[in-house]
Coordinates of C-alpha atoms and ligand atoms in Angstrom, one line a residue:
M516 CA -14.5 150.5 116.2
A517 CA -11.4 149.3 118.0
I518 CA -10.3 145.7 117.7
Y519 CA -10.2 143.8 121.0
I520 CA -8.0 140.7 121.5
N521 CA -9.4 139.3 124.7
E522 CA -6.9 136.4 124.9
P523 CA -4.0 137.5 127.2
A524 CA -0.6 137.8 125.5
H525 CA 1.9 135.3 127.0
T526 CA 5.6 135.4 127.8
F527 CA 8.2 132.7 127.5
N528 CA 7.9 131.9 131.2
E529 CA 4.4 130.7 130.6
Y530 CA 5.4 127.9 128.2
L531 CA 7.1 124.5 128.5
L532 CA 8.2 122.0 125.8
I533 CA 6.7 118.5 126.1
P534 CA 9.4 116.0 125.1
G535 CA 8.9 114.0 122.0
Y536 CA 10.3 110.6 121.0
T537 CA 14.2 110.5 121.0
P538 CA 15.8 108.0 118.7
T539 CA 19.3 106.9 119.6
S540 CA 20.6 108.8 116.6
C541 CA 19.5 112.0 118.3
V542 CA 22.4 113.1 120.5
P543 CA 23.7 116.6 121.2
D544 CA 26.9 116.0 119.1
K545 CA 24.7 115.5 116.0
V546 CA 22.7 118.7 116.5
S547 CA 23.2 121.5 114.1
L548 CA 22.2 125.0 115.1
K549 CA 22.8 126.5 111.7
T550 CA 20.1 129.0 110.9
P551 CA 19.4 131.6 108.2
L552 CA 20.1 135.2 108.9
V553 CA 18.7 136.7 105.7
K554 CA 15.8 135.8 103.4
F555 CA 16.1 133.3 100.6
K556 CA 14.0 131.7 97.9
K557 CA 12.7 128.2 98.1
G558 CA 15.3 125.7 97.0
E559 CA 18.1 128.2 97.4
E560 CA 20.6 128.8 100.3
P561 CA 20.6 132.0 102.3
E562 CA 23.5 134.2 101.5
I563 CA 24.4 134.5 105.2
S564 CA 23.6 131.9 107.9
L565 CA 24.5 131.8 111.5
N566 CA 26.2 128.8 113.1
I567 CA 24.4 129.5 116.4
P568 CA 21.0 131.2 116.7
M569 CA 22.2 134.1 118.8
V570 CA 23.0 137.8 117.9
S571 CA 23.9 140.6 120.2
A572 CA 21.7 143.6 120.7
I573 CA 22.2 147.0 118.9
M574 CA 23.1 148.7 122.1
Q575 CA 25.9 150.9 123.5
A576 CA 26.3 148.7 126.5
V577 CA 26.5 145.5 124.5
S578 CA 27.8 145.5 120.9
G579 CA 31.3 147.0 120.4
E580 CA 34.1 145.6 118.3
E581 CA 35.3 143.2 121.0
M582 CA 31.9 141.6 121.4
A583 CA 31.6 141.4 117.6
I584 CA 34.9 139.5 117.2
E585 CA 34.3 137.1 120.1
L586 CA 30.7 136.4 119.1
A587 CA 31.6 135.8 115.4
K588 CA 34.3 133.4 116.7
N589 CA 31.6 131.5 118.4
G590 CA 29.2 131.3 115.5
G591 CA 26.8 134.3 116.0
I592 CA 27.0 138.0 115.1
S593 CA 26.9 141.4 116.8
F594 CA 25.1 144.4 115.5
I595 CA 27.3 147.3 116.3
Y596 CA 25.3 150.1 117.9
G597 CA 24.1 152.9 115.7
S598 CA 23.7 155.5 118.5
Q599 CA 27.0 157.0 117.7
T600 CA 28.3 159.0 114.7
A601 CA 28.4 157.2 111.4
E602 CA 32.2 157.6 111.4
D603 CA 32.6 156.0 114.8
E604 CA 30.3 153.2 113.9
A605 CA 32.1 152.6 110.6
A606 CA 35.5 152.6 112.5
M607 CA 34.2 149.8 114.8
I608 CA 33.1 147.8 111.8
A609 CA 36.5 148.4 110.1
K610 CA 38.2 147.1 113.2
V611 CA 36.2 143.9 113.2
K612 CA 36.9 143.3 109.5
A613 CA 40.6 144.0 110.0
K614 CA 40.9 141.2 112.5
K615 CA 40.8 138.7 109.7
A616 CA 40.8 135.3 111.2
G617 CA 44.2 134.0 110.4
F618 CA 45.7 137.1 108.7
V619 CA 46.1 139.8 111.3
F620 CA 47.0 143.4 110.3
S621 CA 49.7 144.5 112.5
D622 CA 48.7 147.2 115.0
S623 CA 52.1 147.2 116.8
N624 CA 54.7 148.8 114.6
L625 CA 57.9 150.8 115.2
S626 CA 61.0 151.7 113.2
P627 CA 64.6 150.6 113.8
E628 CA 65.3 154.1 115.2
N629 CA 62.8 153.6 118.1
T630 CA 64.0 152.3 121.4
L631 CA 63.4 149.4 123.9
A632 CA 61.4 151.9 126.0
D633 CA 59.1 152.4 122.9
I634 CA 58.7 148.7 122.6
L635 CA 57.7 148.4 126.3
A636 CA 55.3 151.3 126.0
L637 CA 53.6 149.8 122.9
K638 CA 53.3 146.4 124.5
A639 CA 51.6 148.0 127.6
K640 CA 49.2 149.7 125.2
T641 CA 48.3 146.9 122.8
G642 CA 49.0 143.9 125.0
H643 CA 50.8 142.3 121.9
S644 CA 54.3 141.0 122.3
T645 CA 55.2 140.8 118.6
V646 CA 56.1 144.2 117.1
A647 CA 56.7 144.6 113.4
I648 CA 59.7 146.8 112.6
T649 CA 59.2 148.6 109.3
E650 CA 61.4 151.3 107.7
D651 CA 58.9 154.0 108.4
G652 CA 57.3 152.5 111.5
T653 CA 53.9 152.0 109.9
S654 CA 51.8 148.9 109.6
N655 CA 52.4 148.6 105.9
G656 CA 55.9 150.0 105.6
K657 CA 58.8 147.9 104.3
L658 CA 59.5 145.1 106.8
V659 CA 63.1 145.2 108.2
G660 CA 62.6 142.9 111.3
I661 CA 60.5 141.9 114.2
V662 CA 60.8 142.2 117.9
S663 CA 59.3 139.6 120.2
S664 CA 59.9 139.1 123.9
R665 CA 62.7 136.7 123.1
D666 CA 64.7 139.6 121.6
Y667 CA 65.3 141.6 124.8
R668 CA 65.8 141.3 128.5
V669 CA 64.5 144.4 130.3
S670 CA 66.7 143.9 133.4
R671 CA 70.0 143.7 131.4
M672 CA 69.4 146.4 128.8
N673 CA 69.3 150.1 128.5
P674 CA 65.8 151.4 127.8
N675 CA 67.4 153.8 125.2
E676 CA 68.9 150.9 123.2
K677 CA 67.9 151.3 119.6
I678 CA 65.7 148.6 118.1
A679 CA 68.1 148.2 115.2
N680 CA 70.6 146.7 117.7
F681 CA 68.4 143.9 119.1
M682 CA 65.6 143.1 116.7
T683 CA 65.5 139.9 114.7
P684 CA 66.4 141.3 111.3
L685 CA 64.7 140.4 108.0
A686 CA 67.6 138.3 106.8
K687 CA 67.0 135.9 109.8
L688 CA 63.2 135.8 109.4
I689 CA 61.1 133.3 107.6
T690 CA 58.4 135.3 105.7
A691 CA 55.7 134.4 103.2
K692 CA 54.6 136.1 100.0
Y693 CA 51.3 137.9 99.8
G694 CA 48.7 135.6 98.2
I695 CA 49.6 132.6 100.3
T696 CA 46.6 130.7 101.7
L697 CA 46.0 130.4 105.4
S698 CA 46.5 126.7 105.3
E699 CA 49.9 127.1 103.5
A700 CA 50.9 129.7 106.0
N701 CA 50.0 127.4 108.9
D702 CA 52.1 124.6 107.3
I703 CA 55.1 127.0 107.3
I704 CA 54.5 127.9 110.9
W705 CA 54.4 124.2 111.9
E706 CA 57.3 123.1 109.8
N707 CA 59.6 125.8 111.2
K708 CA 58.2 125.9 114.7
L709 CA 57.4 129.6 114.4
N710 CA 55.2 131.7 116.6
S711 CA 54.4 134.2 113.9
L712 CA 54.8 134.5 110.1
P713 CA 55.0 137.9 108.5
V714 CA 53.3 138.0 105.1
V715 CA 54.9 140.6 102.7
H716 CA 54.1 142.1 99.3
E717 CA 56.4 141.8 96.3
D718 CA 58.0 145.1 97.2
G719 CA 58.8 144.0 100.7
K720 CA 56.0 145.9 102.4
L721 CA 54.3 144.2 105.3
H722 CA 50.8 142.9 104.6
A723 CA 49.8 141.0 107.8
F724 CA 50.9 138.3 110.3
V725 CA 49.7 134.8 110.8
F726 CA 50.1 133.7 114.4
R727 CA 50.4 130.2 115.7
K728 CA 48.0 131.0 118.5
D729 CA 45.3 132.0 116.0
Y730 CA 45.6 128.6 114.4
D731 CA 44.9 127.1 117.8
S732 CA 42.0 129.5 118.3
H733 CA 40.5 128.4 114.9
K734 CA 40.7 124.8 116.1
E735 CA 39.0 125.7 119.3
N736 CA 36.2 127.6 117.5
P737 CA 34.8 125.4 114.8
N738 CA 31.7 127.6 114.6
E739 CA 33.6 130.7 113.5
L740 CA 31.5 132.8 111.2
L741 CA 33.7 134.1 108.4
D742 CA 33.1 135.9 105.1
D743 CA 34.8 134.6 101.9
Q744 CA 38.0 136.5 102.8
K745 CA 38.1 134.8 106.2
R746 CA 37.1 138.0 108.0
F747 CA 34.6 138.0 110.8
I748 CA 31.0 138.6 109.8
V749 CA 29.5 141.7 111.5
G750 CA 26.3 143.6 111.5
A751 CA 25.5 147.3 112.1
G752 CA 22.5 149.2 113.4
I753 CA 21.0 152.0 111.3
N754 CA 18.0 154.3 111.8
S755 CA 15.3 155.6 109.5
R756 CA 16.7 159.2 109.6
D757 CA 20.3 159.5 108.5
Y758 CA 20.6 156.3 106.4
A759 CA 21.7 158.2 103.3
E760 CA 24.9 159.3 105.1
R761 CA 25.3 156.3 107.4
V762 CA 24.7 153.3 105.1
P763 CA 27.5 154.1 102.6
K764 CA 30.0 154.5 105.4
L765 CA 29.1 151.2 107.0
V766 CA 29.0 149.4 103.7
D767 CA 32.5 150.8 102.8
A768 CA 33.8 149.7 106.2
G769 CA 32.7 146.2 105.4
A770 CA 29.4 145.6 107.3
D771 CA 27.9 142.3 106.2
V772 CA 24.3 143.1 107.2
L773 CA 22.4 146.1 108.5
C774 CA 19.4 146.3 110.8
I775 CA 17.0 149.2 111.1
D776 CA 16.9 149.7 114.9
S777 CA 13.6 151.0 116.0
S778 CA 11.3 150.4 119.0
E779 CA 8.3 150.2 116.6
G780 CA 8.9 149.1 113.1
Y781 CA 5.4 149.0 111.5
S782 CA 6.0 152.4 109.9
E783 CA 6.4 154.0 106.6
W784 CA 9.8 155.3 107.7
Q785 CA 11.1 151.7 107.6
K786 CA 9.7 151.1 104.1
I787 CA 11.3 154.4 102.9
T788 CA 14.7 153.3 104.4
I789 CA 14.6 149.9 102.8
E790 CA 13.5 151.4 99.4
W791 CA 16.5 153.8 99.6
I792 CA 18.9 150.8 100.2
R793 CA 17.4 148.8 97.3
K794 CA 17.6 151.8 95.0
H795 CA 21.3 152.4 95.7
Y796 CA 22.6 148.8 96.4
G797 CA 20.0 146.4 95.0
D798 CA 20.0 143.2 97.0
K799 CA 23.7 143.4 97.7
V800 CA 23.2 145.2 101.0
K801 CA 21.2 143.1 103.4
V802 CA 18.9 144.9 105.9
G803 CA 16.7 143.6 108.7
A804 CA 13.8 145.6 110.0
G805 CA 11.5 145.8 113.0
N806 CA 10.3 145.6 115.6
V807 CA 6.8 144.3 115.1
V808 CA 4.5 142.2 117.2
D809 CA 1.8 141.0 114.9
R810 CA 1.0 139.5 111.5
E811 CA 0.2 142.9 109.9
G812 CA 3.5 144.4 111.0
F813 CA 5.4 141.4 109.6
L814 CA 3.6 141.3 106.3
F815 CA 4.2 145.1 105.8
L816 CA 8.0 144.8 106.4
A817 CA 8.3 141.5 104.3
K818 CA 6.5 143.2 101.4
A819 CA 8.8 146.2 101.8
G820 CA 11.7 143.9 101.2
A821 CA 13.3 143.4 104.7
D822 CA 15.9 140.6 104.8
F823 CA 14.8 139.5 108.2
I824 CA 12.3 140.8 110.7
K825 CA 12.6 141.4 114.4
V826 CA 9.8 140.7 116.8
G827 CA 9.4 142.3 120.3
I828 CA 8.0 145.5 121.8
G829 CA 8.4 146.1 125.5
G830 CA 9.9 142.8 126.6
G831 CA 13.5 143.9 127.0
S832 CA 15.0 143.7 130.5
I833 CA 15.7 147.4 130.6
C834 CA 12.6 148.4 128.7
I835 CA 9.8 150.5 130.1
T836 CA 8.0 151.1 126.8
R837 CA 4.9 149.3 128.0
E838 CA 4.7 151.3 131.2
T839 CA 5.5 154.6 129.4
K840 CA 3.5 154.4 126.3
G841 CA 1.1 151.5 126.8
I842 CA 2.2 149.6 123.7
G843 CA 3.6 146.1 123.3
R844 CA 2.7 142.5 123.5
G845 CA 3.8 139.4 125.5
Q846 CA 6.8 138.1 123.6
A847 CA 5.7 134.5 123.1
T848 CA 2.3 135.4 121.7
A849 CA 3.8 138.0 119.4
L850 CA 6.4 135.6 118.2
I851 CA 4.0 132.8 117.6
E852 CA 1.7 135.0 115.5
V853 CA 4.5 136.5 113.5
C854 CA 6.1 133.1 112.7
Q855 CA 2.7 131.8 111.5
A856 CA 2.5 134.8 109.1
R857 CA 6.1 134.1 108.0
D858 CA 5.2 130.5 107.2
E859 CA 2.1 131.6 105.2
Y860 CA 4.1 134.2 103.4
Y861 CA 6.6 131.5 102.5
E862 CA 3.9 129.2 101.2
E863 CA 2.5 132.0 99.0
T864 CA 5.6 133.6 97.7
G865 CA 8.4 131.0 98.0
I866 CA 10.4 133.6 100.0
Y867 CA 11.5 132.7 103.5
V868 CA 12.0 135.7 105.7
P869 CA 13.9 134.8 108.9
V870 CA 12.3 136.0 112.2
C871 CA 14.4 137.2 115.1
S872 CA 12.9 137.2 118.6
D873 CA 14.4 140.3 120.2
G874 CA 14.4 140.9 124.0
G875 CA 13.0 139.3 127.1
I876 CA 15.3 136.2 127.1
V877 CA 15.9 135.5 130.8
Y878 CA 16.8 131.8 131.0
D879 CA 18.7 129.8 128.5
H880 CA 15.6 127.6 127.9
H881 CA 13.7 130.7 126.7
I882 CA 16.0 130.6 123.6
T883 CA 14.9 127.0 122.9
L884 CA 11.3 128.0 123.4
A885 CA 11.7 130.9 121.0
L886 CA 13.2 128.6 118.4
A887 CA 10.5 126.0 118.9
M888 CA 7.9 128.8 118.4
G889 CA 9.4 129.5 115.0
A890 CA 12.2 132.1 115.6
D891 CA 15.2 131.5 113.4
F892 CA 17.5 133.3 115.9
V893 CA 17.3 135.5 119.0
M894 CA 18.7 138.9 119.8
L895 CA 20.0 139.4 123.4
G896 CA 21.1 142.4 125.3
R897 CA 21.2 141.6 129.0
Y898 CA 22.7 138.2 128.3
F899 CA 25.7 139.6 126.5
A900 CA 26.1 142.7 128.6
R901 CA 27.3 140.4 131.5
F902 CA 30.4 139.2 129.7
D903 CA 34.0 140.4 129.6
E904 CA 33.6 141.4 126.0
S905 CA 30.8 143.9 126.5
P906 CA 32.1 147.5 126.2
T907 CA 31.5 148.5 129.9
P908 CA 34.0 148.2 132.8
K909 CA 33.4 145.8 135.7
R910 CA 32.4 147.4 139.0
T911 CA 31.9 146.1 142.5
I912 CA 28.6 147.0 144.1
N913 CA 27.8 145.8 147.6
G914 CA 30.4 143.1 147.3
S915 CA 29.1 141.8 143.9
I916 CA 30.9 142.2 140.6
V917 CA 28.6 143.8 138.1
K918 CA 28.6 145.4 134.7
E919 CA 26.6 148.4 133.6
Y920 CA 23.7 147.9 131.2
W921 CA 21.5 150.7 130.0
G922 CA 18.6 150.9 127.5
E923 CA 19.0 152.7 124.2
G924 CA 15.9 154.7 125.2
S925 CA 17.4 155.8 128.5
N926 CA 18.7 159.3 129.0
R927 CA 22.2 157.9 129.1
A928 CA 22.1 156.5 125.6
R929 CA 19.9 159.3 124.1
N930 CA 19.2 157.3 121.0
W931 CA 16.4 159.6 119.9
A932 CA 16.5 158.2 116.3
R933 CA 15.3 154.8 117.7
Y934 CA 12.2 156.2 119.3
D935 CA 11.2 159.4 117.8
L936 CA 8.8 159.3 114.9
G937 CA 8.6 161.9 112.1
V938 CA 11.2 164.5 111.3
G939 CA 10.7 166.8 114.3
E940 CA 13.1 167.9 116.9
Q941 CA 16.1 165.5 117.3
K942 CA 15.8 164.7 120.9
L943 CA 14.6 162.0 123.3
H944 CA 11.3 163.4 124.6
F945 CA 10.9 160.9 127.4
E946 CA 12.7 157.8 128.6
E947 CA 11.7 154.3 127.4
G948 CA 14.6 152.5 129.1
V949 CA 16.5 152.4 132.4
D950 CA 20.1 152.5 133.4
S951 CA 21.1 149.4 135.4
Y952 CA 23.6 146.8 136.5
V953 CA 23.8 143.2 135.6
P954 CA 25.8 140.5 137.4
Y955 CA 29.2 139.9 135.8
A956 CA 29.3 136.4 134.3
G957 CA 32.9 136.0 132.9
P958 CA 34.0 135.3 129.3
L959 CA 31.5 135.0 126.5
K960 CA 32.8 131.6 125.3
E961 CA 32.3 129.8 128.6
N962 CA 28.7 131.1 128.9
V963 CA 27.7 130.6 125.2
D964 CA 29.1 127.0 125.3
K965 CA 26.9 126.2 128.3
T966 CA 23.8 127.8 126.8
I967 CA 24.3 126.0 123.5
A968 CA 24.8 122.7 125.4
K969 CA 21.4 123.2 127.1
I970 CA 19.6 124.1 123.8
K971 CA 21.0 121.0 122.1
A972 CA 20.1 118.7 125.0
T973 CA 16.5 120.0 125.0
M974 CA 16.3 119.7 121.2
C975 CA 17.3 116.0 121.6
N976 CA 14.5 115.6 124.2
C977 CA 12.2 116.8 121.5
G978 CA 13.6 114.4 118.9
A979 CA 15.1 117.2 116.8
I980 CA 18.7 117.7 115.4
T981 CA 18.0 120.8 113.4
I982 CA 16.1 124.0 114.2
P983 CA 13.6 123.5 111.4
E984 CA 13.0 120.0 112.8
L985 CA 12.4 121.4 116.2
Q986 CA 9.9 123.9 114.8
D987 CA 8.1 121.1 113.1
K988 CA 8.0 118.6 116.0
A989 CA 7.8 120.9 119.0
K990 CA 4.9 120.3 121.4
L991 CA 4.4 123.3 123.6
T992 CA 2.1 123.7 126.6
L993 CA 1.0 126.8 128.6
V994 CA 1.6 126.4 132.3
S995 CA -0.4 127.6 135.2
A996 CA 1.0 129.9 137.8
T997 CA 1.2 127.1 140.4
S998 CA 3.0 124.8 138.1
I999 CA 5.7 127.5 137.6
V1000 CA 6.3 127.1 141.4
E1001 CA 6.4 123.3 141.0
G1002 CA 9.1 123.8 138.3
G1003 CA 11.7 125.2 140.6
A1004 CA 13.3 123.6 143.6
H1005 CA 10.5 123.6 146.3
D1006 CA 9.7 122.4 149.7
V1007 CA 13.3 121.7 150.5
I1008 CA 15.9 123.7 152.4
R1009 CA 18.6 124.4 149.8
K1010 CA 22.3 124.0 150.7
E1011 CA 24.9 126.5 149.5
K1012 CA 26.6 125.6 146.2
D1013 CA 29.7 124.4 148.1
G1014 CA 27.5 122.0 150.1
S1015 CA 27.6 124.0 153.3
D1016 CA 24.6 125.1 155.3
R1017 CA 23.3 128.6 154.7
Ligands
IMP949 P1 17.1 142.1 126.7 O1 17.9 141.0 126.0 O2 15.9 141.6 127.5 O3 18.0 142.9 127.6 O4 16.5 143.1 125.6 C1 17.3 143.7 124.7 C2 16.4 144.4 123.7 O5 15.7 145.5 124.3 C3 17.2 145.1 122.6 O6 17.6 144.3 121.5 C4 16.1 146.1 122.1 O7 15.2 145.6 121.2 C5 15.4 146.5 123.4 N1 15.8 147.8 124.0 C6 17.1 148.3 124.0 N2 17.1 149.5 124.7 C7 15.8 149.7 125.1 C8 15.2 150.7 125.8 O8 15.8 151.7 126.3 N3 13.8 150.6 125.9 C9 13.1 149.6 125.4 N4 13.7 148.6 124.7 C10 15.0 148.6 124.6

C-alpha cells in the first residue's frame, strides 16, 4: 500500500527564526561562515571547506569560468556546468586553475617583430595592458621584454612601428626566478614600485607574472578559496552517463570537486557513478551526489560514498518538475528531514556528510534559515544569474536591465543527461524548466557582501558565531499566512526609494 504523509511539506517562506540570547561577544565581525564541503571523519578536518556557505548552480546560465573565479575570490565555489562537451568543460576548469591567485599565466603575448597595431588589437581583445614580449610570441617563450601603456603613445607613433623599438627590454626589467614565493614576489614589487613582476625559469623562459593589483585584490578578498598551489578552487558537474570519458578530463584539468547533476538522485545510476570514481581514483576525487528529498534518499547516497549530498526537487525558480511530473517536496521540510538523517548517520558511523540545500532561495534570509535547519551550504542559480559574472549578456526589456536565465531542463539547455533515466534515447523528452529573465543586479562582490552581512547579523540575533552553533541553537517557528502579510511593510503608503511620492 502506498505511504501517505499527510503533513504538508513547507517552504522557507513559511518559517522564521526566533532570536536567542545575544552576549556582547557575539558580533558580526566575530562570525565565521567556514563550512565543510566534503565529508570527514569525527575528529578530523574536511579536506575542502568553504569560507562562505554559497555555491553556484551547475547551469549554463550561471557557472562559467568568470563566475567561478569571482566566487572563489569571495569564499564560495562554482560548479561549472556539465551540459557541454567534456572537452569544453575541462577547458573552463583549466582556465580557472590557470588564474592562479598571485601568479598569472600571461595570456597577452607577442614577439619583437610584431607592431604597435598588434599591441592595440591584443589589448582590445584581452583588456590587459601588460604584454609579454617573448622570442617566439608565446606565453612560455624566452622573455625579451614587456610592453605596458607607458611604452607607447598612440597619437605620436606609427602603428607599424616594431615592438623591438619601443618595448622595455629585458636588460631594464626586474624579474624573479621561478620558485619564488608570492610574498617574496610582492616584496620585490613594493620595494621597486613595480606594477608587474615577470617570473622566469632558469633558461629565461617566461613562467608567469605577479601584478601589484592582484596583491591589492588579495587584501580586499580575505575569504579567497585557494588550493595548496594558490589556485582558485573550482567544482564541475558530471552526469551518470558519460563519467568514464568526462571525469578523467575534468580531473586532469584540475577540478577540485565533482558533483553528479541530476534532478532525482535516489537512483542506482548515481551509485554506479560513485563506485566507478572510487575504483579509479579512490578517495582522491571528491564527488557530491543528489538531489534527494528524504531520509531514504540521503542514506542511500551516503552509503554509496557521496562526499556531500544535495537536497531539493522542484523548488528551483525556473523549475516546473512538480507541475510536469508530480514529484518533489517543499524545500524546508525536505531539508529538515535529510539533515536529521545526516546527524543520525554521523552518530552511528562517525562520518559527517555535508548537506547542500539546492534551489528555491528567494530572499537572503532563506539562506540563514537553510543553515539553521541543518544545511552546510546552499546552491543558488537565480541569485548568481543576476550578476555581471554570469555567462549571459545584459539586455534591456521594457526599460529594465535583465539577464537571461534558463533551466537545465528547458529546451534551450537540452541537458537530457540530467533528466533522462536509463540508457535509452539521448534526448530531452519533455521540458522540466523554463527560459526566463532575471533583473540585473550588478557585480557579484557587492551583492554577496550584503547577503553575508545579513546572514551574520541574524546569526548574532540567534546568539551564534559559527554555523554549527546556529544549527544547535536555532529556534524556528512556522508562520501563518496572515503573519506573512504582517512581516512586510503594511498599512502604509510607501514612498519611492528617493523619498519622493509615487
Ligand atoms: P534557483 O536557485 O531557485 O534558481 O534554483 C537553481 C536550481 O534549480 C539548480 O541548482 C538545480 O538544482 C535546479 N534546476 C536547474 N535547472 C532546472 C530545470 O530546468 N528544471 C528543474 N530544476 C532545475
